CSV table of C-alpha atoms in Angstrom, one decimal:
chain,number,residue,atom,x,y,z
A,6,UNK,CA,4.5,25.6,38.2
A,7,UNK,CA,6.5,28.6,40.0
A,8,UNK,CA,10.4,29.0,40.7
A,9,UNK,CA,12.1,31.2,43.3
A,10,UNK,CA,15.6,33.0,42.9
A,11,UNK,CA,15.1,33.9,46.5
A,12,UNK,CA,18.6,34.0,48.5
A,13,UNK,CA,17.2,31.5,51.0
A,14,UNK,CA,16.7,29.0,48.3
A,15,UNK,CA,20.5,29.6,46.4
A,16,UNK,CA,21.8,28.7,49.7
A,17,UNK,CA,19.9,25.6,50.4
A,18,UNK,CA,20.3,23.6,47.5
A,19,UNK,CA,24.0,23.3,47.4
A,20,UNK,CA,25.0,21.0,50.3
A,21,UNK,CA,24.5,17.4,50.4
A,22,UNK,CA,23.7,17.7,46.3
A,23,UNK,CA,24.2,14.3,44.3
A,24,UNK,CA,24.0,16.6,41.3
A,25,UNK,CA,27.4,18.4,43.0
A,26,UNK,CA,28.6,15.0,43.1
A,27,UNK,CA,28.1,13.9,39.9
A,28,UNK,CA,29.8,17.0,38.1
A,29,UNK,CA,32.5,16.6,40.6
A,30,UNK,CA,33.3,13.2,39.3
A,31,UNK,CA,32.7,14.1,35.8
A,32,UNK,CA,35.4,16.4,36.2
A,33,UNK,CA,34.1,20.2,36.8
A,34,UNK,CA,35.8,22.6,39.1
A,35,UNK,CA,33.7,24.3,41.7
A,36,UNK,CA,33.4,27.3,39.4
A,37,UNK,CA,31.4,25.5,36.9
A,38,UNK,CA,29.4,23.5,39.3
A,39,UNK,CA,28.2,27.1,41.0
A,40,UNK,CA,27.8,28.0,37.0
A,41,UNK,CA,25.4,24.8,36.2
A,42,UNK,CA,23.9,25.1,39.5
A,43,UNK,CA,22.5,28.7,38.6
A,44,UNK,CA,21.9,28.3,35.2
A,45,UNK,CA,20.6,24.7,34.4
A,46,UNK,CA,18.6,24.1,37.4
A,47,UNK,CA,15.5,25.3,39.4
A,48,UNK,CA,15.6,25.7,43.3
A,49,UNK,CA,11.6,25.5,43.9
A,50,UNK,CA,9.8,26.7,47.1
A,51,UNK,CA,9.7,23.9,49.9
A,52,UNK,CA,6.8,21.3,48.9
A,53,UNK,CA,4.7,20.8,52.3
A,54,UNK,CA,4.2,16.9,53.3
A,55,UNK,CA,1.2,15.4,50.8
A,56,UNK,CA,2.1,17.9,47.5
A,57,UNK,CA,2.6,17.1,44.1
A,58,UNK,CA,5.6,17.8,42.5
A,59,UNK,CA,4.9,16.4,38.9
A,60,UNK,CA,1.7,14.8,37.7
A,61,UNK,CA,1.8,11.8,35.0
A,62,UNK,CA,0.0,12.2,31.5
A,63,UNK,CA,1.0,13.6,28.0
A,64,UNK,CA,2.0,17.1,29.0
A,65,UNK,CA,3.8,16.2,32.5
A,66,UNK,CA,7.4,17.7,32.8
A,67,UNK,CA,10.3,15.8,32.0
A,68,UNK,CA,12.7,16.8,34.3
A,69,UNK,CA,15.4,14.9,37.0
A,70,UNK,CA,14.2,16.4,41.0
A,71,UNK,CA,17.1,16.3,43.2
A,72,UNK,CA,15.9,15.8,46.5
A,73,UNK,CA,17.7,18.4,48.9
A,74,UNK,CA,16.0,17.4,51.8
A,75,UNK,CA,12.9,15.3,52.5
A,76,UNK,CA,11.4,12.6,50.7
A,77,UNK,CA,9.6,11.6,47.9
A,78,UNK,CA,7.1,8.9,46.6
A,79,UNK,CA,6.4,7.6,43.1
A,80,UNK,CA,2.7,6.5,42.4
A,81,UNK,CA,1.1,5.3,40.1
A,82,UNK,CA,-2.8,4.1,38.6
A,83,UNK,CA,-3.2,0.9,38.3
A,84,UNK,CA,-5.6,-0.4,35.3
A,85,UNK,CA,-8.7,-1.3,38.3
A,86,UNK,CA,-8.1,2.5,38.8
A,87,UNK,CA,-6.3,2.2,42.6
A,88,UNK,CA,-3.3,4.1,43.2
A,89,UNK,CA,-0.2,1.9,43.1
A,90,UNK,CA,3.4,3.0,45.0
A,91,UNK,CA,6.3,2.5,42.5
A,92,UNK,CA,8.8,3.9,44.4
A,93,UNK,CA,10.1,5.9,47.6
A,94,UNK,CA,13.3,8.8,47.3
A,95,UNK,CA,15.1,10.4,50.0
A,96,UNK,CA,17.5,13.1,50.9
A,97,UNK,CA,20.6,13.1,48.4
A,98,UNK,CA,18.7,10.9,45.6
A,99,UNK,CA,17.2,11.7,42.5
A,100,UNK,CA,13.6,11.5,41.1
A,101,UNK,CA,12.7,11.6,37.4
A,102,UNK,CA,15.2,9.1,34.8
A,103,UNK,CA,12.0,7.1,34.0
A,104,UNK,CA,10.4,10.4,32.6
A,105,UNK,CA,13.6,11.0,30.1
A,106,UNK,CA,12.5,10.6,26.7
A,107,UNK,CA,9.2,8.8,27.3
A,108,UNK,CA,5.6,9.7,25.3
A,109,UNK,CA,3.8,9.5,28.5
A,110,UNK,CA,4.6,10.0,32.4
A,111,UNK,CA,3.1,7.2,34.1
A,112,UNK,CA,3.5,8.3,37.8
A,113,UNK,CA,3.1,11.1,40.3
A,114,UNK,CA,5.9,12.3,42.5
A,115,UNK,CA,4.1,13.2,45.7
A,116,UNK,CA,6.1,14.5,49.1
A,117,UNK,CA,6.2,12.5,52.1
A,118,UNK,CA,7.6,14.8,54.4
A,119,UNK,CA,8.7,18.5,53.9
A,120,UNK,CA,10.5,18.9,50.5
A,121,UNK,CA,13.2,21.0,49.3
A,122,UNK,CA,13.8,19.9,45.6
A,123,UNK,CA,16.1,21.4,42.2
A,124,UNK,CA,14.8,20.8,38.9
A,125,UNK,CA,16.7,19.8,36.2
A,126,UNK,CA,14.4,20.0,33.2
A,127,UNK,CA,15.4,17.3,30.3
A,128,UNK,CA,16.2,19.8,27.8
A,129,UNK,CA,18.8,21.4,29.8
A,130,UNK,CA,20.1,17.5,30.9
A,131,UNK,CA,20.4,17.1,26.9
A,132,UNK,CA,22.5,20.8,26.8
A,133,UNK,CA,24.7,19.3,29.4
A,134,UNK,CA,25.6,15.9,28.3
A,135,UNK,CA,26.2,17.1,24.8
A,136,UNK,CA,28.5,19.4,26.1
A,137,UNK,CA,30.4,17.1,28.6
A,138,UNK,CA,30.5,13.4,27.7
A,139,UNK,CA,31.9,12.6,30.8
A,140,UNK,CA,29.0,14.0,32.8
A,141,UNK,CA,26.9,12.1,30.1
A,142,UNK,CA,28.9,8.9,31.6
A,143,UNK,CA,28.0,9.6,34.9
A,144,UNK,CA,24.7,10.5,34.1
A,145,UNK,CA,24.3,6.9,31.9
A,146,UNK,CA,25.5,5.0,35.2
A,147,UNK,CA,22.9,6.7,37.3
A,148,UNK,CA,20.2,5.4,35.1
A,149,UNK,CA,22.1,2.5,34.6
A,150,UNK,CA,21.9,1.5,38.1
A,151,UNK,CA,18.2,2.6,38.8
A,152,UNK,CA,16.8,-0.3,35.8
A,153,UNK,CA,18.9,-2.7,37.2
A,154,UNK,CA,17.4,-2.0,41.1
A,155,UNK,CA,13.9,-1.7,39.4
A,156,UNK,CA,14.5,-5.0,37.2
A,157,UNK,CA,15.7,-6.8,40.3
A,158,UNK,CA,12.6,-5.6,42.4
A,159,UNK,CA,10.0,-7.1,40.0
A,160,UNK,CA,11.7,-10.0,39.2
A,161,UNK,CA,12.6,-11.1,42.6
A,162,UNK,CA,9.9,-9.8,45.0
A,163,UNK,CA,7.0,-11.5,43.9
A,164,UNK,CA,8.5,-15.0,44.9
A,165,UNK,CA,9.4,-13.5,48.3
A,166,UNK,CA,7.9,-14.3,51.5
A,167,UNK,CA,6.4,-11.0,53.8
A,168,UNK,CA,9.4,-11.4,56.3
A,169,UNK,CA,12.3,-11.7,52.9
A,170,UNK,CA,10.0,-8.5,51.4
A,171,UNK,CA,10.4,-6.5,54.5
A,172,UNK,CA,13.5,-7.3,55.8
A,173,UNK,CA,14.8,-6.9,51.9
A,174,UNK,CA,13.1,-3.5,52.0
A,175,UNK,CA,14.4,-2.4,54.9
A,176,UNK,CA,18.0,-3.3,54.1
A,177,UNK,CA,18.0,-1.5,51.2
A,178,UNK,CA,16.6,1.6,52.7
A,179,UNK,CA,19.5,1.4,55.3
A,180,UNK,CA,21.9,1.0,52.6
A,181,UNK,CA,20.7,3.9,50.9
A,182,UNK,CA,20.7,6.2,54.0
A,183,UNK,CA,24.4,5.2,54.4
A,184,UNK,CA,25.3,5.7,51.3
A,185,UNK,CA,23.7,9.7,51.2
A,186,UNK,CA,24.7,9.9,55.0
A,187,UNK,CA,21.3,10.7,56.5
A,188,UNK,CA,20.9,8.2,59.5
A,189,UNK,CA,23.5,11.0,61.5
A,190,UNK,CA,25.5,7.2,62.8
A,191,UNK,CA,22.7,6.3,64.8
A,192,UNK,CA,22.2,3.0,63.0
A,193,UNK,CA,18.5,3.7,62.7
A,194,UNK,CA,16.1,4.1,59.7
A,195,UNK,CA,13.5,7.2,59.6
A,196,UNK,CA,10.8,5.5,58.1
A,197,UNK,CA,8.7,8.9,56.4
A,198,UNK,CA,6.2,7.1,54.4
A,199,UNK,CA,3.2,5.2,56.2
A,200,UNK,CA,2.5,1.7,56.8
A,201,UNK,CA,0.1,1.7,53.7
A,202,UNK,CA,2.3,2.8,51.3
A,203,UNK,CA,4.8,0.5,52.5
A,204,UNK,CA,2.8,-2.1,51.9
A,205,UNK,CA,1.3,-1.3,48.9
A,206,UNK,CA,5.0,-1.3,47.2
A,207,UNK,CA,5.7,-4.4,48.7
A,208,UNK,CA,2.4,-5.6,47.5
A,209,UNK,CA,1.2,-6.8,51.1
A,210,UNK,CA,-1.9,-6.3,53.1
A,211,UNK,CA,-1.8,-4.0,55.4
A,212,UNK,CA,-2.2,-6.7,58.5
A,213,UNK,CA,0.2,-8.9,56.9
A,214,UNK,CA,2.9,-6.1,57.2
A,215,UNK,CA,1.7,-4.5,60.7
A,216,UNK,CA,2.1,-7.9,61.9
A,217,UNK,CA,5.7,-8.8,60.2
A,218,UNK,CA,6.9,-5.3,62.1
A,219,UNK,CA,5.5,-6.2,65.4
A,220,UNK,CA,7.3,-9.8,65.0
A,221,UNK,CA,10.4,-8.0,64.3
A,222,UNK,CA,10.3,-5.9,67.0
A,223,UNK,CA,9.6,-8.5,69.1
């Protein structure tokens, strides 16, 4: 995978950075944050819609990907060989916590729109955590929230009706856009993913999802 260091990419990676917020909460000042950005992260070229940022397998990279703008889905392969959508990630969010310390990377990360990211390799993350216990504490808090969210979806979602699944999905997505201020205060939710992806993520038949959304519109 190639990396670029042009000034265009460097200036793009700072606004609305969730890693920057994490650094601030850990007590780093602006100079230290800028140093971390330059020395610990890798700014990538923009990825076009449908590109794979990472691939599953034993040789896959263990990294966190910070979404500067755009959206990503994670996708794994079922035992029957069919793709299964395992998550959606939006501007300001971090992808890849499940790969840290894992023997195998079990999912692909695929862009849903034109997407800018910064990569924080696991070796750099370990170094940063060992040198700053407050930063490590912040990372562990984020990982804990991500694990809790995944467990909640796995345990509760199968028990819900189709209407309840879609309502929960849209409500959760809206709260995330509010958290990262990606809705511009319009009260609307941008859905960068296809209906088929949403259906696979929620475990619904595509026709059922279309019917539920049509009823919501009415």
